[in-house]
mmCIF file of C-alpha atoms in Angstrom:
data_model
loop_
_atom_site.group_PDB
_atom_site.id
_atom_site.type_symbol
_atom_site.label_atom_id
_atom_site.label_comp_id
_atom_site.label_asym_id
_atom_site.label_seq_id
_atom_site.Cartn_x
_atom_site.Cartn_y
_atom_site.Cartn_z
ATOM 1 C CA UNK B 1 -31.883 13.539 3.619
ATOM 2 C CA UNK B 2 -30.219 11.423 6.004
ATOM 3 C CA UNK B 3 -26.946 13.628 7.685
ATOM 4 C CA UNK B 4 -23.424 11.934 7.107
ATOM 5 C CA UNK B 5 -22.193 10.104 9.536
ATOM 6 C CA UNK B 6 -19.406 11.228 11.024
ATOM 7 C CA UNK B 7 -15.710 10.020 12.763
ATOM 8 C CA UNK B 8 -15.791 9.832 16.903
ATOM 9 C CA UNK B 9 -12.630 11.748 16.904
ATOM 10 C CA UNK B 10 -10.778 14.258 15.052
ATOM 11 C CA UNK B 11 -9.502 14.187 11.604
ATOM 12 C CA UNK B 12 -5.483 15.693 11.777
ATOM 13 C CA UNK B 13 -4.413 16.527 8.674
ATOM 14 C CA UNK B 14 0.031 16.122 8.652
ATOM 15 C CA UNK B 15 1.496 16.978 5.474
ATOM 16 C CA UNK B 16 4.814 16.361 3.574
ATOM 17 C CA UNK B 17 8.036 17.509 2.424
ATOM 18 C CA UNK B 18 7.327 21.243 1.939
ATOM 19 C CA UNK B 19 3.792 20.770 3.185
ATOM 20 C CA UNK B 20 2.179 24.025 4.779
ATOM 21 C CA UNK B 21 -1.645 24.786 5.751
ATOM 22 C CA UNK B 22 -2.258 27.525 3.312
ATOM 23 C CA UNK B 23 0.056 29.749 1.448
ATOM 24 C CA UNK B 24 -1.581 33.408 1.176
ATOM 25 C CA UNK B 25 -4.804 31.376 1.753
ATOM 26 C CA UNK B 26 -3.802 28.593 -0.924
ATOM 27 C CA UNK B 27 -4.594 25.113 0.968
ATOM 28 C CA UNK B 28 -2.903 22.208 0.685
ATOM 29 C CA UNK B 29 -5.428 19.786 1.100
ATOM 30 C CA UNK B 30 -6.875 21.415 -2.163
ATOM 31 C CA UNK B 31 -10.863 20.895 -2.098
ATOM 32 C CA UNK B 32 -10.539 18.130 0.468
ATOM 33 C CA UNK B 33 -10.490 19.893 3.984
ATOM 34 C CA UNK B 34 -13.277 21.962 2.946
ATOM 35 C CA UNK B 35 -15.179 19.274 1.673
ATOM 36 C CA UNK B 36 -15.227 17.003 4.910
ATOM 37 C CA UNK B 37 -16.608 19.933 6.966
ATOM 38 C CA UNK B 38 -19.203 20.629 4.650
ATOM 39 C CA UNK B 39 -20.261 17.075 5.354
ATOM 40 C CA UNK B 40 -19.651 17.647 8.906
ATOM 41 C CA UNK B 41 -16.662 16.058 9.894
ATOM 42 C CA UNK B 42 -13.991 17.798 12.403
ATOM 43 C CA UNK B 43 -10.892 18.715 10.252
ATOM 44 C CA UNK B 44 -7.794 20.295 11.292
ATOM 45 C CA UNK B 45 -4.685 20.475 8.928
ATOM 46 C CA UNK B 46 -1.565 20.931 11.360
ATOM 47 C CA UNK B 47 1.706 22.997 10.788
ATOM 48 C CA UNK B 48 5.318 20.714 11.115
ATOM 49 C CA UNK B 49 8.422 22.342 9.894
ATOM 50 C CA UNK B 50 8.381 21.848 5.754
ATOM 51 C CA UNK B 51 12.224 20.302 5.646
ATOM 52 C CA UNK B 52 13.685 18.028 8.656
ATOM 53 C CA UNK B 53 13.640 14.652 9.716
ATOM 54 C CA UNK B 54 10.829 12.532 10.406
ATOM 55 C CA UNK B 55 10.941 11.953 14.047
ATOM 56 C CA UNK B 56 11.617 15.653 14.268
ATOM 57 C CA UNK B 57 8.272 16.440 12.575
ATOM 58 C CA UNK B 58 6.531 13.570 15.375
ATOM 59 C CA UNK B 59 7.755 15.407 17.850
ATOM 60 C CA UNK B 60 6.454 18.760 16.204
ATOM 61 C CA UNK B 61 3.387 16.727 15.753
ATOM 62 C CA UNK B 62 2.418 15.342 19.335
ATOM 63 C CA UNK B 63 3.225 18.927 20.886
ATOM 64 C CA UNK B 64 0.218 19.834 18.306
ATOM 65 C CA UNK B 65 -2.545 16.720 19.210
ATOM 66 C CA UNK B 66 -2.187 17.766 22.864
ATOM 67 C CA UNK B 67 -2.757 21.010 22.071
ATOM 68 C CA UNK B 68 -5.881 19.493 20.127
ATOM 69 C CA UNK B 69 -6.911 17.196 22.557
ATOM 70 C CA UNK B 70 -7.507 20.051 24.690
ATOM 71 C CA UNK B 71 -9.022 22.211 22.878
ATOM 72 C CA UNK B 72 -11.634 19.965 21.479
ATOM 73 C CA UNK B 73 -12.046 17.819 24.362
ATOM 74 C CA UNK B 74 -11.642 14.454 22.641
ATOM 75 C CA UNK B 75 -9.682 11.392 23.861
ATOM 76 C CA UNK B 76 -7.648 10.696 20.310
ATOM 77 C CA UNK B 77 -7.531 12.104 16.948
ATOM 78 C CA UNK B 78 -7.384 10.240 13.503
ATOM 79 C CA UNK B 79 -4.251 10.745 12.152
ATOM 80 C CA UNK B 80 -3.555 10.894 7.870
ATOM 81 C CA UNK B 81 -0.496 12.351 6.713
ATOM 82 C CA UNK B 82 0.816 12.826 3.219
ATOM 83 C CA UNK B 83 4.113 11.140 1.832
ATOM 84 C CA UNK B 84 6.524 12.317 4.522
ATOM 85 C CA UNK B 85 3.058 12.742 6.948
ATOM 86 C CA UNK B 86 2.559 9.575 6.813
ATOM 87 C CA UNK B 87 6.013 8.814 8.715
ATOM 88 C CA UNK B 88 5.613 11.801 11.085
ATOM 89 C CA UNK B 89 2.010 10.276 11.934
ATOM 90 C CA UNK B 90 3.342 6.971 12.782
ATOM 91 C CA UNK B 91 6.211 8.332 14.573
ATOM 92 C CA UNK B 92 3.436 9.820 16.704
ATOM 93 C CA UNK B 93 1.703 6.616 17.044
ATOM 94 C CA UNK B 94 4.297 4.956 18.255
ATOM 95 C CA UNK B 95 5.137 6.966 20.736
ATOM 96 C CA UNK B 96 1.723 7.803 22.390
ATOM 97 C CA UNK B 97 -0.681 5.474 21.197
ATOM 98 C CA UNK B 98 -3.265 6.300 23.253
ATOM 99 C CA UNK B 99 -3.663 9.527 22.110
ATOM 100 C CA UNK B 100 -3.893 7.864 18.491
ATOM 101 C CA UNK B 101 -7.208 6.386 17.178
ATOM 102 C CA UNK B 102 -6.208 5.639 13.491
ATOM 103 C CA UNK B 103 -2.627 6.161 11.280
ATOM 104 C CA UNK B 104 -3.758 6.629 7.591
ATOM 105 C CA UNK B 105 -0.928 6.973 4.898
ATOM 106 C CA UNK B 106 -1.396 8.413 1.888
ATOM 107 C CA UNK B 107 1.325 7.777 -0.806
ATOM 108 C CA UNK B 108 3.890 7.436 2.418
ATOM 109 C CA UNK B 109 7.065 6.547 1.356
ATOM 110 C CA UNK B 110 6.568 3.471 4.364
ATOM 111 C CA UNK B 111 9.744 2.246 2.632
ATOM 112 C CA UNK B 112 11.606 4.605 1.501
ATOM 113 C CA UNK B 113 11.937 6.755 -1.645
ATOM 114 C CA UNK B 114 13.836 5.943 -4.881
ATOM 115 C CA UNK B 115 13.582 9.062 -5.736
ATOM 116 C CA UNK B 116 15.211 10.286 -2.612
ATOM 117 C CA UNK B 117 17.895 7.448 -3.313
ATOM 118 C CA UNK B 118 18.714 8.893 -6.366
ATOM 119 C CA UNK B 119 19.419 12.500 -5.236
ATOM 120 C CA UNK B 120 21.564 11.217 -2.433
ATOM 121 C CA UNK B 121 23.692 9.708 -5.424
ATOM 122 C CA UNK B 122 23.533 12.892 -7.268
ATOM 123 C CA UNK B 123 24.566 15.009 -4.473
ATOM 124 C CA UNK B 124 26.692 13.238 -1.595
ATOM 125 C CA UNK B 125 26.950 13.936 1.155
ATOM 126 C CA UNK B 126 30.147 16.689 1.788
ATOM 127 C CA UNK B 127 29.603 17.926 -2.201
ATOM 128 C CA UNK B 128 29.159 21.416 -3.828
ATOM 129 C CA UNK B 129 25.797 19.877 -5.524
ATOM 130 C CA UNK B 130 24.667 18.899 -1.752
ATOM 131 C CA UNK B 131 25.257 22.092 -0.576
ATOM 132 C CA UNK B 132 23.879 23.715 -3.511
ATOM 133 C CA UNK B 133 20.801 21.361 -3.453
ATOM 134 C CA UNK B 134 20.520 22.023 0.355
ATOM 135 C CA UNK B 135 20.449 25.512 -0.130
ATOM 136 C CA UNK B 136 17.640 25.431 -3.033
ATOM 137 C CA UNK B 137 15.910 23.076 -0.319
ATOM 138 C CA UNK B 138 16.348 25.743 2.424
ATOM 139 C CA UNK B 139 15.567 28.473 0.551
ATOM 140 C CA UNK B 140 12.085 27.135 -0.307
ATOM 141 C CA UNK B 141 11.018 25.694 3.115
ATOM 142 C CA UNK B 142 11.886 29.045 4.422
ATOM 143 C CA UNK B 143 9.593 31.010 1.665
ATOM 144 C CA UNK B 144 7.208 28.183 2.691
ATOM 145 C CA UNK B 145 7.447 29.917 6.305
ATOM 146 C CA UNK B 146 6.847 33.254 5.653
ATOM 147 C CA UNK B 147 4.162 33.276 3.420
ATOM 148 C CA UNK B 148 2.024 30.409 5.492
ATOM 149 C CA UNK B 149 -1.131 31.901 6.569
ATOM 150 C CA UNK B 150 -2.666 28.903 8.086
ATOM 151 C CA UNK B 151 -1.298 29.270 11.390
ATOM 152 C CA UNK B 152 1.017 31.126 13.786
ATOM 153 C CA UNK B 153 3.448 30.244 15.819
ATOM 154 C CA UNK B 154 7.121 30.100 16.424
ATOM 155 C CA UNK B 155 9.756 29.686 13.061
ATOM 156 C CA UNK B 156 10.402 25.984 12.838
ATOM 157 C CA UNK B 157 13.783 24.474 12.555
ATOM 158 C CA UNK B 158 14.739 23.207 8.836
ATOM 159 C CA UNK B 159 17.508 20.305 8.079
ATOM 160 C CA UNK B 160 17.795 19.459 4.410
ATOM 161 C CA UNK B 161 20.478 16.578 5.172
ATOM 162 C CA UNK B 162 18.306 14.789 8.231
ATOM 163 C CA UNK B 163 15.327 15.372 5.413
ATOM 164 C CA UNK B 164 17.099 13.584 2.659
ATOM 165 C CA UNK B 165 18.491 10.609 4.826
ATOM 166 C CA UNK B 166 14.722 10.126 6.256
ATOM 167 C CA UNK B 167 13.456 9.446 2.994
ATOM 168 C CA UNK B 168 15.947 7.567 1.473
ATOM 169 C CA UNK B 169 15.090 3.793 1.616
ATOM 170 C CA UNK B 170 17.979 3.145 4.008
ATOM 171 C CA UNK B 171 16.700 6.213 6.391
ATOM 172 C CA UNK B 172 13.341 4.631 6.577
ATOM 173 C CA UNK B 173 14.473 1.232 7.124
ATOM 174 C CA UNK B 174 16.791 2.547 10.291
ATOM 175 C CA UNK B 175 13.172 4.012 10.951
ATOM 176 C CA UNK B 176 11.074 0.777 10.476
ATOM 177 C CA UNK B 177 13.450 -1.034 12.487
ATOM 178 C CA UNK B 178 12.141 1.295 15.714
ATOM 179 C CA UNK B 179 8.763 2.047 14.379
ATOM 180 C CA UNK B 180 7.213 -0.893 12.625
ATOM 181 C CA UNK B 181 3.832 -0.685 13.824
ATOM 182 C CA UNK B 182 1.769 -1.656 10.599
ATOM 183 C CA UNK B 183 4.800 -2.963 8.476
ATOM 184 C CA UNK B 184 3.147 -5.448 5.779
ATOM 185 C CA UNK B 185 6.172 -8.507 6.544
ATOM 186 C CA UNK B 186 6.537 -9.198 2.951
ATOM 187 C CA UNK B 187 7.118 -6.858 0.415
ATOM 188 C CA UNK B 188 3.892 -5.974 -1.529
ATOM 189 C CA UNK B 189 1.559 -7.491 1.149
ATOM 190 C CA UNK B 190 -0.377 -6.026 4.006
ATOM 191 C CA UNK B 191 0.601 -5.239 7.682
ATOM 192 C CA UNK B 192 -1.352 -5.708 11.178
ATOM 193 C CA UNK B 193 -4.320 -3.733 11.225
ATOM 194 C CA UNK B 194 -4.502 -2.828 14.739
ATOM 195 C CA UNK B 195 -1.508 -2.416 16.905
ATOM 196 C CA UNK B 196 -1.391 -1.912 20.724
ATOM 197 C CA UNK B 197 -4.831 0.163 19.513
ATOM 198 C CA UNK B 198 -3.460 1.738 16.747
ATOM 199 C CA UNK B 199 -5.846 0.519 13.355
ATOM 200 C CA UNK B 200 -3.336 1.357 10.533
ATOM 201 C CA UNK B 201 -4.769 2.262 6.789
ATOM 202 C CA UNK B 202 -3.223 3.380 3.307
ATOM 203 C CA UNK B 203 -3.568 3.911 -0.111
ATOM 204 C CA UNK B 204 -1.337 5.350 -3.089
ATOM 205 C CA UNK B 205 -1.310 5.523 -6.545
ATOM 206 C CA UNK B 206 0.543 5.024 -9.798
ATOM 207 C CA UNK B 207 1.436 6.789 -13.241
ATOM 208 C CA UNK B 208 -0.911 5.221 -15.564
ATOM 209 C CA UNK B 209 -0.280 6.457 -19.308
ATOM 210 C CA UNK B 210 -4.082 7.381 -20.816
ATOM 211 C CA UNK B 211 -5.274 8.131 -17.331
ATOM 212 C CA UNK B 212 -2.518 10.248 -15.151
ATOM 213 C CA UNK B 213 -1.725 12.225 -17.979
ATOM 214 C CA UNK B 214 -5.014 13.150 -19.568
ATOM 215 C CA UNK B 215 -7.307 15.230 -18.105
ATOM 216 C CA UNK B 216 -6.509 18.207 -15.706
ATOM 217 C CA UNK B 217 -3.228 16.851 -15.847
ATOM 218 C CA UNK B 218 -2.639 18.377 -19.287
ATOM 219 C CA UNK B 219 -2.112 21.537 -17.813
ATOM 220 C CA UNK B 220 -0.671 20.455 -14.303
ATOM 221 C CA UNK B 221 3.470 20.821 -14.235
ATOM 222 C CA UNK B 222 3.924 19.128 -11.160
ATOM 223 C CA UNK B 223 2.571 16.163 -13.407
ATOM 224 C CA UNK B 224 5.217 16.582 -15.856
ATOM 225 C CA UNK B 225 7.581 16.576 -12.894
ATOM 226 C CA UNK B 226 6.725 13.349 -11.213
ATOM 227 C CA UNK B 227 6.275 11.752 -14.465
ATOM 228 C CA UNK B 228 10.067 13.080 -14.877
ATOM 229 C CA UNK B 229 11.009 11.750 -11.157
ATOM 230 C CA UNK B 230 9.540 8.018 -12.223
ATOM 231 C CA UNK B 231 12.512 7.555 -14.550
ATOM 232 C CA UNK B 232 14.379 7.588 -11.522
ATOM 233 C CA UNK B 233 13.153 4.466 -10.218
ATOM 234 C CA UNK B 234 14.253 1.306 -10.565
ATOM 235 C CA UNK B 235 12.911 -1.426 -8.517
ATOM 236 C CA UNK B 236 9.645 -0.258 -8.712
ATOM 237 C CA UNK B 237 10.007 0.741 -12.571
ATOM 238 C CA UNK B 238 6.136 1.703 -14.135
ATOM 239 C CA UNK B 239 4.983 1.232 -10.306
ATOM 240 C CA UNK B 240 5.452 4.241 -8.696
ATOM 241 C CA UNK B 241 3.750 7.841 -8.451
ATOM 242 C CA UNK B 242 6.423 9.762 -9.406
ATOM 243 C CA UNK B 243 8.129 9.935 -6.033
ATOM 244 C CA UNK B 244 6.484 6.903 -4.253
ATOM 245 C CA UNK B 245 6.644 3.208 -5.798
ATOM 246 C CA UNK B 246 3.258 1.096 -4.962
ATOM 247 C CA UNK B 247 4.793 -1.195 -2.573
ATOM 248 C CA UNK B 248 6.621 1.067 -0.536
ATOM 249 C CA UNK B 249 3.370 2.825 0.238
ATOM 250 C CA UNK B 250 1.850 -0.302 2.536
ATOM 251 C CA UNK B 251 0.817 0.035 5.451
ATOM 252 C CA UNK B 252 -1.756 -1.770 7.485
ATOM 253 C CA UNK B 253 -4.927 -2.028 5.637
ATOM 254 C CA UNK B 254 -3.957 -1.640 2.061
ATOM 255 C CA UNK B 255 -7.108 0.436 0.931
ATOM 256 C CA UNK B 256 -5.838 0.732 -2.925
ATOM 257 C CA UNK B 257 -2.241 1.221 -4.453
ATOM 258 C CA UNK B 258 -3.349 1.523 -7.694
ATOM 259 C CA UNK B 259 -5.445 4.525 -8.009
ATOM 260 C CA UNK B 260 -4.472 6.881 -11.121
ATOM 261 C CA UNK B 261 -3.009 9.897 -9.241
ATOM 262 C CA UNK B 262 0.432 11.078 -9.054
ATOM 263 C CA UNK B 263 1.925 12.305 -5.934
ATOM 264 C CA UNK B 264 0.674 15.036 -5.852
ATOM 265 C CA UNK B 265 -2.999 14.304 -7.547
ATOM 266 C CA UNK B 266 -3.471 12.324 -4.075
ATOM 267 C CA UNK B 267 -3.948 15.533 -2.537
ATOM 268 C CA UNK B 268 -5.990 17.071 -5.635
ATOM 269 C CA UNK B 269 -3.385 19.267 -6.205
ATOM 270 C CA UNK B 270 -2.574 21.506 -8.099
ATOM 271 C CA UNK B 271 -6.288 23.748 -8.088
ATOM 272 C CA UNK B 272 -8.001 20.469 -8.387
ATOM 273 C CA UNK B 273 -6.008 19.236 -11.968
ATOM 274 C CA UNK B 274 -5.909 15.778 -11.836
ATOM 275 C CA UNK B 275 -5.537 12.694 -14.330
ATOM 276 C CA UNK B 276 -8.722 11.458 -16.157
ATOM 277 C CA UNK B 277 -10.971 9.674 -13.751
ATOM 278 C CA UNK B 278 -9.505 10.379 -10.558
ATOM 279 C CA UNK B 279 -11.426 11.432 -7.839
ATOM 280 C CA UNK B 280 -8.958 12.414 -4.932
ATOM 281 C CA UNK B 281 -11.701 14.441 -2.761
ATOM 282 C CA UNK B 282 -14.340 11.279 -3.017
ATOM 283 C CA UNK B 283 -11.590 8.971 -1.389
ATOM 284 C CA UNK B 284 -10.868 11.369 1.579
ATOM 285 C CA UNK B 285 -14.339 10.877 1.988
ATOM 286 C CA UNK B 286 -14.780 7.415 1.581
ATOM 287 C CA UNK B 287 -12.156 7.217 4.209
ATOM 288 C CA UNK B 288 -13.659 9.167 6.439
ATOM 289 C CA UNK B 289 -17.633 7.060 6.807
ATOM 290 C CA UNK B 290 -14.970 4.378 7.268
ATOM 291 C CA UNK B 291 -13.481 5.381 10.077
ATOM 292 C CA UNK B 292 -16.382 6.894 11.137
ATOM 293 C CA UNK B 293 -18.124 2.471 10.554
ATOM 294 C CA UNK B 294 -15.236 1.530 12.375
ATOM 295 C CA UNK B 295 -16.251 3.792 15.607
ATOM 296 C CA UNK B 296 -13.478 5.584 15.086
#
């Protein structure tokens, strides 16, 4: 048998809102970090704080390549982050690109969130339901914190509000306007590629009735929750994940925006209970012998 071929550089895994490594040994990237060292890739899923703003996670973010770069010897790292990841990873790009072989997003909200729209009109800003939501917010990232157990380090700062306004569609478009590297022009199209040598991927999926609610997803709640979230949307109405509409995802190299996976089936969680037919793991690794084609 012929050995996989694998990526020149690192793989850096940055996750979400309320992302984490492993909780009490529970990983995030369910099945999928495992799986690409098993086929011999290098894999590390970082640590950024669970709740602040975006360019606050980048910052968390570079500290943590350099610290990589170091330790594994390697010029530049692939970078794919998860919804909010995916705006902390191109934060990082931007900023020091040539520590930065690849930016992959996976269901980023590269636009903004509708969903994220729609709480800020629930809860404004000065409100007893902002401060209340905040709170529940708080509360979570900082349970997030103490039972991590996939690395140490110092506590990191949380900030519900700066969270919120990142993700809102006007947050990310203040956002795009300094970091547009890989910004598809026109809505629903594609962006550069390569920027100042930077190549730029993504993919997402949608709610698909008969696909993303069959299968594992029978049992999954956080199904039942995005399903809830996608009434929430409006301009991308029947085109969104749950918490990410399809066009909002683009970035660079539009891999697929279609797949059946919710928001959080593009991460195969929860304990691997996805829709009928999706395969979340298999396009981690489809990803991966393409960077690895790509010399990357």
């Amino acid at each position: 048998m012929l050995a996989e071929r694998t990526t020149r550089y690192p793989l850096v895994l940055v996750p979400g809102l309320l992302g984490f490594i492993r909780l009490l040994g529970y990983p995030y990237w369910y099945g999928i970090e495992s799986k690409l060292r098993s086929l011999g890739f290098q894999v590390y899923p970082v640590r950024v704080s669970p709740l602040h703003a975006s360019e606050v996670r980048g910052e968390q973010l570079l500290e943590r390549i350099q610290a990589l770069l170091l330790e594994t010897g390697a010029d530049k790292v692939n970078l794919i982050g998860h919804s909010q990841g995916a705006l902390t990873a191109r934060y990082a790009a931007a900023k020091r690109p040539e520590w930065i072989a690849s930016v992959t997003s996976v269901s980023g909200p590269n636009h903004g969130s509708e969903l994220a729209d729609y709480c800020q009109r629930q809860a404004p800003v000065g409100t007893w339901r902002e401060r209340l939501f905040a709170w529940a917010m708080r509360s979570t990232a900082r349970w997030i914190g103490w039972l991590e157990s996939g690395a140490i380090g110092p506590t990191l700062p949380l900030d519900a509000r700066a969270c919120g306004e990142s993700l809102s569609t006007a947050g990310v478009a203040l956002f795009n306007h300094r970091y547009p590297q890989g910004l598809p022009e026109v809505w629903g199209g594609e962006g550069a590629e390569e920027v100042a040598g930077v190549r730029y991927y993504s993919w997402s999926g949608t709610l698909q009735p008969g696909l993303t609610n069959r299968g594992g997803n029978l049992f999954d709640g956080p199904n039942l929750a995005c399903r809830l979230f996608a009434q929430t949307f409006t301009r991308e109405i029947g085109q969104c994940d749950g918490m990410v509409g399809r066009f909002s995802s683009h970035l660079g190299k539009v891999i697929g925006d279609q797949y059946p996976l919710d928001h959080f089936d593009s991460i195969n969680q929860t304990f691997g209970l996805v829709g009928k037919g999706a395969d979340p793991v298999g396009l981690f690794i489809e990803h991966g012998r393409r960077l690895a084609e790509a010399g990357l």
